[in-house]
Short mmCIF file of C-alpha atoms (C1' of nucleotides) in Angstrom, two decimals:
data_model
loop_
_atom_site.label_atom_id
_atom_site.label_comp_id
_atom_site.label_asym_id
_atom_site.label_seq_id
_atom_site.Cartn_x
_atom_site.Cartn_y
_atom_site.Cartn_z
CA UNK A 1 -22.07 58.73 32.32
CA UNK A 2 -19.51 61.14 32.90
CA UNK A 3 -17.98 64.22 31.27
CA UNK A 4 -14.25 64.29 31.17
CA UNK A 5 -14.39 67.18 33.92
CA UNK A 6 -16.42 65.01 35.91
CA UNK A 7 -13.87 62.12 35.66
CA UNK A 8 -10.74 64.43 36.32
CA UNK A 9 -12.11 65.27 39.86
CA UNK A 10 -13.39 61.90 40.97
CA UNK A 11 -9.99 60.42 39.87
CA UNK A 12 -7.95 63.55 40.72
CA UNK A 13 -6.08 63.17 37.45
CA UNK A 14 -5.23 65.92 35.14
CA UNK A 15 -7.41 66.44 31.86
CA UNK A 16 -4.32 66.20 29.68
CA UNK A 17 -4.20 62.83 31.38
CA UNK A 18 -7.23 61.66 29.98
CA UNK A 19 -6.44 63.08 26.55
CA UNK A 20 -3.41 61.45 26.52
CA UNK A 21 -4.83 58.07 27.12
CA UNK A 22 -7.58 58.56 24.46
CA UNK A 23 -4.58 59.32 22.18
CA UNK A 24 -2.83 56.37 22.69
CA UNK A 25 -5.82 53.93 22.60
CA UNK A 26 -5.92 53.19 26.36
CA UNK A 27 -9.03 54.72 27.55
CA UNK A 28 -11.63 56.44 25.38
CA UNK A 29 -14.96 57.63 25.98
CA UNK A 30 -17.51 55.24 24.55
CA UNK A 31 -19.65 58.05 23.32
CA UNK A 32 -19.54 61.75 22.25
CA UNK A 33 -22.67 64.31 22.40
CA UNK A 34 -23.79 66.19 19.65
CA UNK A 35 -21.02 68.77 20.51
CA UNK A 36 -18.11 66.37 20.34
CA UNK A 37 -18.11 66.29 24.09
CA UNK A 38 -16.63 62.83 25.62
CA UNK A 39 -19.40 60.72 27.40
CA UNK A 40 -17.77 58.21 29.75
CA UNK A 41 -20.21 55.43 30.48
CA UNK A 42 -19.69 53.47 34.11
CA UNK A 43 -17.77 50.79 31.78
CA UNK A 44 -15.21 53.44 31.08
CA UNK A 45 -14.95 54.60 34.73
CA UNK A 46 -14.21 50.90 35.68
CA UNK A 47 -11.56 50.75 33.34
CA UNK A 48 -9.87 53.91 34.36
CA UNK A 49 -10.27 52.53 37.87
CA UNK A 50 -8.34 49.45 36.67
CA UNK A 51 -5.96 51.67 35.06
CA UNK A 52 -5.11 53.55 38.21
CA UNK A 53 -4.67 50.72 40.35
CA UNK A 54 -1.80 49.57 37.95
CA UNK A 55 -0.54 53.00 37.61
CA UNK A 56 -0.04 52.93 41.28
CA UNK A 57 2.28 50.00 40.91
CA UNK A 58 4.45 51.95 38.40
CA UNK A 59 3.22 49.49 35.50
CA UNK A 60 3.86 51.28 32.04
CA UNK A 61 0.97 52.29 30.03
CA UNK A 62 1.64 50.07 27.21
CA UNK A 63 1.86 47.04 29.50
CA UNK A 64 -1.63 48.23 31.17
CA UNK A 65 -3.08 47.92 27.89
CA UNK A 66 -1.71 44.49 27.38
CA UNK A 67 -3.52 43.50 30.74
CA UNK A 68 -6.51 45.05 30.26
CA UNK A 69 -7.02 43.57 26.47
CA UNK A 70 -5.75 40.19 27.47
CA UNK A 71 -8.33 37.45 29.38
CA UNK A 72 -5.13 35.12 30.25
CA UNK A 73 -4.46 35.73 33.79
CA UNK A 74 -0.93 34.77 33.68
CA UNK A 75 -0.37 37.96 31.41
CA UNK A 76 -0.92 40.05 34.60
CA UNK A 77 1.02 38.11 36.58
CA UNK A 78 4.17 38.06 34.73
CA UNK A 79 3.90 41.89 34.24
CA UNK A 80 3.55 42.08 37.58
CA UNK A 81 6.34 40.04 38.35
CA UNK A 82 8.50 41.60 36.07
CA UNK A 83 7.62 45.13 37.55
CA UNK A 84 8.32 43.80 41.03
CA UNK A 85 11.95 42.56 39.93
CA UNK A 86 12.70 45.87 38.21
CA UNK A 87 11.77 47.67 41.45
CA UNK A 88 14.37 45.84 43.11
CA UNK A 89 17.04 46.90 40.72
CA UNK A 90 15.96 50.47 40.56
CA UNK A 91 16.13 50.51 44.34
CA UNK A 92 19.36 49.13 44.64
CA UNK A 93 20.93 51.50 41.84
CA UNK A 94 18.94 54.39 43.87
CA UNK A 95 20.71 53.04 47.12
CA UNK A 96 24.17 53.13 45.45
CA UNK A 97 23.68 56.73 44.19
CA UNK A 98 23.15 57.94 48.01
CA UNK A 99 25.96 55.97 49.16
CA UNK A 100 28.13 57.47 46.77
CA UNK A 101 27.10 61.12 47.53
CA UNK A 102 27.36 60.33 51.20
CA UNK A 103 30.91 59.43 50.40
CA UNK A 104 31.51 62.58 48.51
CA UNK A 105 30.17 64.72 51.43
CA UNK A 106 31.78 62.97 54.03
CA UNK A 107 35.44 63.26 52.77
CA UNK A 108 35.19 66.22 51.09
CA UNK A 109 32.95 68.99 52.00
CA UNK A 110 30.19 69.26 54.26
CA UNK A 111 31.30 67.13 57.25
CA UNK A 112 34.72 68.25 57.33
CA UNK A 113 34.24 71.83 57.95
CA UNK A 114 31.80 72.83 60.83
CA UNK A 115 28.62 74.70 60.13
CA UNK A 116 28.63 74.72 56.35
CA UNK A 117 25.14 75.10 56.56
CA UNK A 118 23.11 76.33 59.47
CA UNK A 119 19.80 74.92 61.07
CA UNK A 120 18.20 77.82 59.53
CA UNK A 121 19.09 77.36 55.88
CA UNK A 122 18.27 73.52 55.96
CA UNK A 123 14.96 74.15 57.47
CA UNK A 124 14.19 76.63 54.68
CA UNK A 125 15.63 74.12 52.37
CA UNK A 126 13.25 71.49 52.88
CA UNK A 127 10.51 74.06 53.09
CA UNK A 128 11.43 74.97 49.70
CA UNK A 129 11.48 71.65 48.31
CA UNK A 130 7.39 71.45 49.97
CA UNK A 131 8.13 69.09 52.80
CA UNK A 132 5.92 68.80 55.73
CA UNK A 133 7.39 67.65 59.15
CA UNK A 134 6.40 63.83 58.46
CA UNK A 135 8.64 63.69 55.38
CA UNK A 136 11.32 65.36 57.31
CA UNK A 137 10.99 62.93 59.84
CA UNK A 138 10.97 59.84 57.16
CA UNK A 139 14.24 62.02 56.22
CA UNK A 140 15.90 61.57 59.46
CA UNK A 141 15.07 57.96 60.07
CA UNK A 142 16.36 56.83 56.54
CA UNK A 143 19.67 58.80 57.07
CA UNK A 144 19.97 57.27 60.38
CA UNK A 145 19.10 54.04 59.21
CA UNK A 146 21.52 54.09 56.24
CA UNK A 147 24.28 56.21 57.64
CA UNK A 148 24.26 56.32 61.22
CA UNK A 149 27.66 58.11 61.43
CA UNK A 150 27.07 60.50 58.63
CA UNK A 151 23.81 61.51 60.54
CA UNK A 152 25.70 62.17 63.56
CA UNK A 153 28.36 64.50 61.85
CA UNK A 154 25.14 66.20 59.57
CA UNK A 155 23.89 67.07 62.61
CA UNK A 156 26.91 68.34 64.43
CA UNK A 157 27.31 70.45 61.50
CA UNK A 158 24.01 72.24 61.83
CA UNK A 159 25.27 73.48 65.22
CA UNK A 160 23.12 71.82 67.18
CA UNK A 161 23.69 71.07 70.80
CA UNK A 162 24.74 67.42 71.81
CA UNK A 163 21.34 67.08 73.76
CA UNK A 164 19.13 67.87 70.68
CA UNK A 165 21.46 65.59 68.52
CA UNK A 166 20.78 62.69 70.96
CA UNK A 167 17.27 63.74 70.98
CA UNK A 168 16.84 63.53 67.14
CA UNK A 169 18.75 60.66 66.82
CA UNK A 170 16.89 58.93 69.63
CA UNK A 171 13.22 59.47 67.85
CA UNK A 172 15.10 58.50 64.60
CA UNK A 173 15.81 54.95 65.80
CA UNK A 174 12.79 54.26 67.80
CA UNK A 175 10.54 55.20 64.81
CA UNK A 176 12.34 53.02 62.26
CA UNK A 177 12.25 50.14 64.51
CA UNK A 178 8.29 50.44 64.89
CA UNK A 179 8.00 50.47 61.11
CA UNK A 180 10.44 46.95 60.63
CA UNK A 181 8.41 45.28 63.43
CA UNK B 1 44.49 65.29 23.07
CA UNK B 2 41.67 63.00 21.90
CA UNK B 3 39.51 62.02 19.28
CA UNK B 4 35.75 61.72 20.07
CA UNK B 5 35.87 58.19 19.46
CA UNK B 6 38.68 57.48 21.90
CA UNK B 7 37.39 59.56 24.69
CA UNK B 8 34.07 57.38 23.92
CA UNK B 9 36.40 54.09 24.13
CA UNK B 10 38.14 55.50 27.86
CA UNK B 11 34.92 56.41 29.51
CA UNK B 12 32.68 53.63 27.96
CA UNK B 13 30.35 56.39 26.93
CA UNK B 14 28.58 56.44 23.64
CA UNK B 15 29.21 58.68 21.12
CA UNK B 16 25.93 60.60 21.00
CA UNK B 17 26.43 61.14 24.47
CA UNK B 18 29.24 63.54 23.82
CA UNK B 19 27.44 65.06 21.06
CA UNK B 20 24.77 65.84 23.08
CA UNK B 21 27.14 67.28 26.33
CA UNK B 22 28.30 69.31 23.23
CA UNK B 23 24.94 70.44 22.04
CA UNK B 24 23.62 71.58 25.90
CA UNK B 25 27.25 73.41 26.41
CA UNK B 26 28.27 70.94 29.11
CA UNK B 27 31.08 69.75 27.46
CA UNK B 28 32.70 70.81 24.40
CA UNK B 29 35.99 69.99 22.47
CA UNK B 30 38.29 72.95 22.92
CA UNK B 31 39.46 72.81 19.23
CA UNK B 32 39.11 71.32 15.98
CA UNK B 33 41.13 69.85 13.12
CA UNK B 34 41.16 71.23 9.42
CA UNK B 35 38.40 68.58 8.41
CA UNK B 36 36.11 69.59 11.41
CA UNK B 37 36.87 66.76 13.66
CA UNK B 38 36.51 67.60 17.37
CA UNK B 39 39.98 67.38 19.37
CA UNK B 40 39.42 67.03 23.17
CA UNK B 41 42.41 68.18 25.26
CA UNK B 42 43.54 67.00 28.78
CA UNK B 43 41.22 69.51 30.37
CA UNK B 44 38.30 68.66 28.28
CA UNK B 45 39.17 65.09 29.74
CA UNK B 46 39.25 66.26 33.21
CA UNK B 47 35.97 67.98 33.04
CA UNK B 48 34.71 64.73 31.55
CA UNK B 49 35.98 62.89 34.64
CA UNK B 50 33.87 65.32 36.96
CA UNK B 51 30.81 65.12 35.06
CA UNK B 52 31.21 61.15 35.10
CA UNK B 53 31.61 61.56 38.53
CA UNK B 54 28.19 63.59 39.37
CA UNK B 55 26.23 61.56 36.83
CA UNK B 56 26.99 58.58 39.02
CA UNK B 57 25.08 60.26 41.72
CA UNK B 58 22.04 61.10 39.31
CA UNK B 59 22.78 64.63 39.33
CA UNK B 60 20.91 66.13 36.52
CA UNK B 61 23.15 67.53 33.72
CA UNK B 62 21.81 71.09 34.45
CA UNK B 63 22.83 71.16 37.79
CA UNK B 64 26.15 69.63 36.95
CA UNK B 65 26.68 72.43 34.42
CA UNK B 66 26.11 74.96 37.76
CA UNK B 67 28.52 72.90 39.57
CA UNK B 68 31.68 73.01 37.15
CA UNK B 69 30.77 76.61 36.55
CA UNK B 70 30.66 77.83 39.79
CA UNK B 71 33.69 78.29 42.28
CA UNK B 72 31.42 78.50 45.04
CA UNK B 73 31.96 75.49 47.16
CA UNK B 74 28.29 75.43 48.82
CA UNK B 75 26.57 75.01 45.20
CA UNK B 76 28.00 71.74 45.12
CA UNK B 77 27.05 71.05 48.57
CA UNK B 78 23.55 72.10 48.48
CA UNK B 79 23.06 70.13 45.08
CA UNK B 80 24.20 66.84 46.49
CA UNK B 81 22.13 67.46 49.50
CA UNK B 82 19.33 67.95 47.59
CA UNK B 83 19.74 64.89 45.27
CA UNK B 84 20.55 62.98 48.49
CA UNK B 85 17.22 64.18 49.64
CA UNK B 86 15.21 63.13 46.66
CA UNK B 87 16.63 59.88 46.51
CA UNK B 88 14.98 58.96 49.69
CA UNK B 89 11.29 60.14 48.60
CA UNK B 90 12.35 57.78 45.62
CA UNK B 91 13.13 55.10 47.40
CA UNK B 92 10.04 55.45 49.51
CA UNK B 93 8.08 55.57 46.44
CA UNK B 94 9.56 52.39 45.02
CA UNK B 95 9.26 50.55 48.05
CA UNK B 96 5.50 51.62 48.29
CA UNK B 97 5.15 50.05 44.80
CA UNK B 98 6.84 46.80 45.64
CA UNK B 99 4.33 46.52 48.79
CA UNK B 100 1.79 47.09 46.47
CA UNK B 101 2.32 44.31 43.91
CA UNK B 102 3.02 42.08 46.70
CA UNK B 103 -0.06 42.99 47.97
CA UNK B 104 -1.85 41.95 44.42
CA UNK B 105 0.02 38.93 43.75
CA UNK B 106 -0.66 37.88 47.26
CA UNK B 107 -4.40 37.56 47.56
CA UNK B 108 -5.31 37.52 43.88
CA UNK B 109 -3.21 35.49 41.61
CA UNK B 110 0.26 33.75 41.97
CA UNK B 111 0.47 32.48 45.60
CA UNK B 112 -3.23 31.22 46.04
CA UNK B 113 -2.94 28.59 43.35
CA UNK B 114 0.04 26.48 43.33
CA UNK B 115 2.43 26.22 40.40
CA UNK B 116 1.22 29.07 38.54
CA UNK B 117 4.66 29.67 37.18
CA UNK B 118 6.94 26.60 37.00
CA UNK B 119 10.79 26.92 38.11
CA UNK B 120 11.91 26.48 34.21
CA UNK B 121 9.48 29.41 33.33
CA UNK B 122 11.11 31.47 36.13
CA UNK B 123 14.63 30.86 35.07
CA UNK B 124 14.00 31.52 31.50
CA UNK B 125 12.26 34.79 32.53
CA UNK B 126 15.28 35.72 34.54
CA UNK B 127 17.42 35.28 31.35
CA UNK B 128 15.20 37.16 29.13
CA UNK B 129 15.61 40.15 31.27
CA UNK B 130 19.55 39.78 30.91
CA UNK B 131 20.13 38.41 34.33
CA UNK B 132 23.31 36.69 35.71
CA UNK B 133 23.22 34.53 39.11
CA UNK B 134 24.70 37.58 41.11
CA UNK B 135 21.65 39.50 40.04
CA UNK B 136 19.36 36.78 40.92
CA UNK B 137 20.74 36.32 44.29
CA UNK B 138 20.55 40.08 45.08
CA UNK B 139 16.80 39.49 43.88
CA UNK B 140 16.12 36.84 46.45
CA UNK B 141 17.97 38.52 49.09
CA UNK B 142 15.98 41.73 48.73
CA UNK B 143 12.75 39.87 48.51
CA UNK B 144 13.40 37.72 51.58
CA UNK B 145 14.26 41.22 53.47
CA UNK B 146 11.10 42.64 52.35
CA UNK B 147 8.58 39.94 52.49
CA UNK B 148 9.67 37.07 53.78
CA UNK B 149 6.42 35.08 54.02
CA UNK B 150 5.71 35.76 50.35
CA UNK B 151 8.96 34.56 49.47
CA UNK B 152 8.04 31.08 50.90
CA UNK B 153 4.89 31.26 49.43
CA UNK B 154 6.85 31.98 45.91
CA UNK B 155 9.05 29.46 46.13
CA UNK B 156 6.36 27.00 46.83
CA UNK B 157 4.68 28.17 44.11
CA UNK B 158 7.76 27.30 41.98
CA UNK B 159 7.16 23.58 43.06
CA UNK B 160 10.53 23.42 44.93
CA UNK B 161 10.93 20.70 47.82
CA UNK B 162 11.09 21.96 51.31
CA UNK B 163 14.82 21.14 51.19
CA UNK B 164 15.50 23.43 48.19
CA UNK B 165 13.22 26.14 49.56
CA UNK B 166 15.10 26.22 53.12
CA UNK B 167 18.61 26.26 51.38
CA UNK B 168 17.60 29.34 49.15
CA UNK B 169 16.24 31.24 52.07
CA UNK B 170 18.98 30.06 54.17
CA UNK B 171 21.60 32.05 51.99
CA UNK B 172 19.33 35.05 51.17
CA UNK B 173 19.17 35.82 54.88
CA UNK B 174 22.79 35.17 55.62
CA UNK B 175 23.91 37.21 52.41
CA UNK B 176 21.72 40.36 53.60
CA UNK B 177 23.06 40.04 57.17
CA UNK B 178 26.88 40.16 55.70
CA UNK B 179 25.82 42.77 53.82
CA UNK B 180 24.04 45.14 56.44
CA UNK B 181 27.02 44.89 59.05
"C1'" DT C 1 -23.91 87.95 26.98
"C1'" DT C 2 -20.60 86.14 30.54
"C1'" DG C 3 -18.19 82.64 32.27
"C1'" DC C 4 -17.09 78.03 32.40
"C1'" DT C 5 -16.24 73.40 29.92
"C1'" DC C 6 -15.27 71.56 26.04
"C1'" DC C 7 -12.57 70.89 21.59
"C1'" DT C 8 -8.18 69.99 18.65
"C1'" DC C 9 -3.52 70.39 17.16
"C1'" DA C 10 1.41 71.55 18.43
"C1'" DC C 11 5.20 72.34 21.12
"C1'" DG C 12 8.42 71.26 25.30
"C1'" DT C 13 10.17 68.13 28.47
"C1'" DC C 14 15.45 64.67 29.92
"C1'" DA C 15 19.21 62.43 28.21
"C1'" DC C 16 20.10 60.64 24.80
"C1'" DG C 17 19.42 56.38 20.65
"C1'" DT C 18 18.77 55.76 15.65
"C1'" DG C 19 19.47 56.59 11.24
"C1'" DA C 20 19.99 59.50 6.99
"C1'" DG C 21 23.07 61.50 4.06
"C1'" DG C 22 27.61 63.20 3.25
"C1'" DT C 23 32.96 63.74 3.89
"C1'" DG C 24 38.07 63.17 5.51
"C1'" DG C 25 42.49 59.79 6.74
"C1'" DC C 26 45.12 55.67 6.61
"C1'" DT D 1 39.83 52.29 -3.76
"C1'" DT D 2 38.25 50.15 0.81
"C1'" DG D 3 36.88 50.65 5.47
"C1'" DC D 4 36.87 53.40 9.33
"C1'" DT D 5 35.83 57.56 11.92
"C1'" DC D 6 34.28 61.59 11.49
"C1'" DC D 7 30.42 65.26 10.76
"C1'" DT D 8 25.68 67.69 10.88
"C1'" DC D 9 20.62 67.54 10.86
"C1'" DA D 10 16.05 65.38 12.39
"C1'" DC D 11 12.96 62.38 14.34
"C1'" DG D 12 11.87 59.14 18.28
"C1'" DT D 13 11.20 58.08 23.31
"C1'" DC D 14 7.54 58.37 28.01
"C1'" DA D 15 3.98 60.15 30.07
"C1'" DC D 16 1.83 63.86 30.30
"C1'" DG D 17 1.88 69.84 30.77
"C1'" DT D 18 1.25 74.10 28.31
"C1'" DG D 19 -0.51 77.03 25.75
"C1'" DA D 20 -3.21 78.59 21.28
"C1'" DG D 21 -7.33 79.18 18.68
"C1'" DG D 22 -12.07 78.21 18.55
"C1'" DT D 23 -16.70 76.27 19.94
"C1'" DG D 24 -20.96 74.88 22.89
"C1'" DG D 25 -24.23 75.23 27.49
"C1'" DC D 26 -26.53 77.23 31.55
#
DNA sequence: TTGCTCCTCACGTCACGTGAGGTGGC
DNA sequence: TTGCTCCTCACGTCACGTGAGGTGGC
C-alpha cells in the first residue's frame, strides 16, 4: 500500500495527474487513512500500470476507462485500432504542414538570401529548445529524408563549408538507412 | 467591405472563429455599422488571408500575431523554423505511439486469433469514422509502409483470400512508391 | 516546533463550439 | 410580420499545472 507521493515517484507522474484521475473516476485510492490521506493498494497500482500503458499509445482517458471497465476483449482491440488509424491521419496532417513550411522558407525567405541565420544562432536555438545532440541528429536525418534539396540549401545558409556540409548530409543519410532496415 | 457572414463563407471558417480572433486582438473589423455590425475592409480581408496561411502550417495564434505585427523578416523565419522543428518531434512521437500499438495488437490480440474482426465490420468502422475510399487507401499504404508484416496478418484476419490480399498489398506498395518519387 | 507531505477548491490553458437571450434589416 | 443575420455574454472542451489556504506526521 502506497501514499500518493510514493506512486508519483514510482511512475514519474505529477501529483495533480493522480488527483485528476481520481476526479474523473479513472483511478482512485481504494482506502483513506484517518487523516483522509489516500492509500493506494497493490490492485490500484496495477490499474495505474495499465493506464500508463494505454497512455503511451495516446489513448484518451475516457477510452482507457472503457477498456479497464469492460471484460470484452474486442472493446480494447477496436479502440486500439481506432487510435492506430487516427495516428495515420495525424501524421499525414503534420507532414503536410511541414511540407508547406518548407515551401514558404524555400521561395520566400531563408534559403534565397544567404546567411540569414548563422550557425551559432542555430545551435543556440536548438539549446534554447532543450535539445541534446541526439535530437539534433534526428532532426537532420528527418530533414534530409523529407527535403534533401532544402537541407543542402539550409546548411549553405548557415555558412558551412562544402566539406562540412557533405559530412553532415553523409551521416544523415547513413543513419536513416540504418533505421529503415 | 464585408459582413462577418460573408467572410465566413469566403474562407470557410466558422463565425465563432472570427469572433474569437477579435477577442484576442488578432483580427478585428476596422469599422462598425450603426447597428454595431462588424464591417471588414479589404485590408482586414488581406490580414485574414495571411492568418489562414500560417494556420495551415499549424502556427499558434499568438505567434501569428507576432509575425503580422512585426516588420522584421527574421521573426517570421525563426517562428517557421521553430514550428518545422516541433513538427519533427511531434511526428516522431506519433510514430512511436503507432509502433507501440502495433506491438500490442500483434502479440496479444488481433493478429493471433483469426477473424477477430470481419471485413464487413471493418468497412463499417471506416464509414463510421467518416472516411472515404481515398482515406482508406492512404491508410493501407501507410500500414504497408510502416509494418508490412502486420499488414499481411491484418488482411488475413479479415478473412480475405490470398488473391485479394496480394492485390491490396500490391497497390499499397505501388502508390506509396509513386508518391516518394 | 520545523519541515515535509497531504488535503480540497478554484482558476488557467488553447482555439474555438454551443447555446441563451436579445436586437437590426430586407 | 417573418425569417435571417447580427450582437454579447457565459460555459464547455482535454488533461492536467499552479497556486491558495489549511491540516496531519515524524
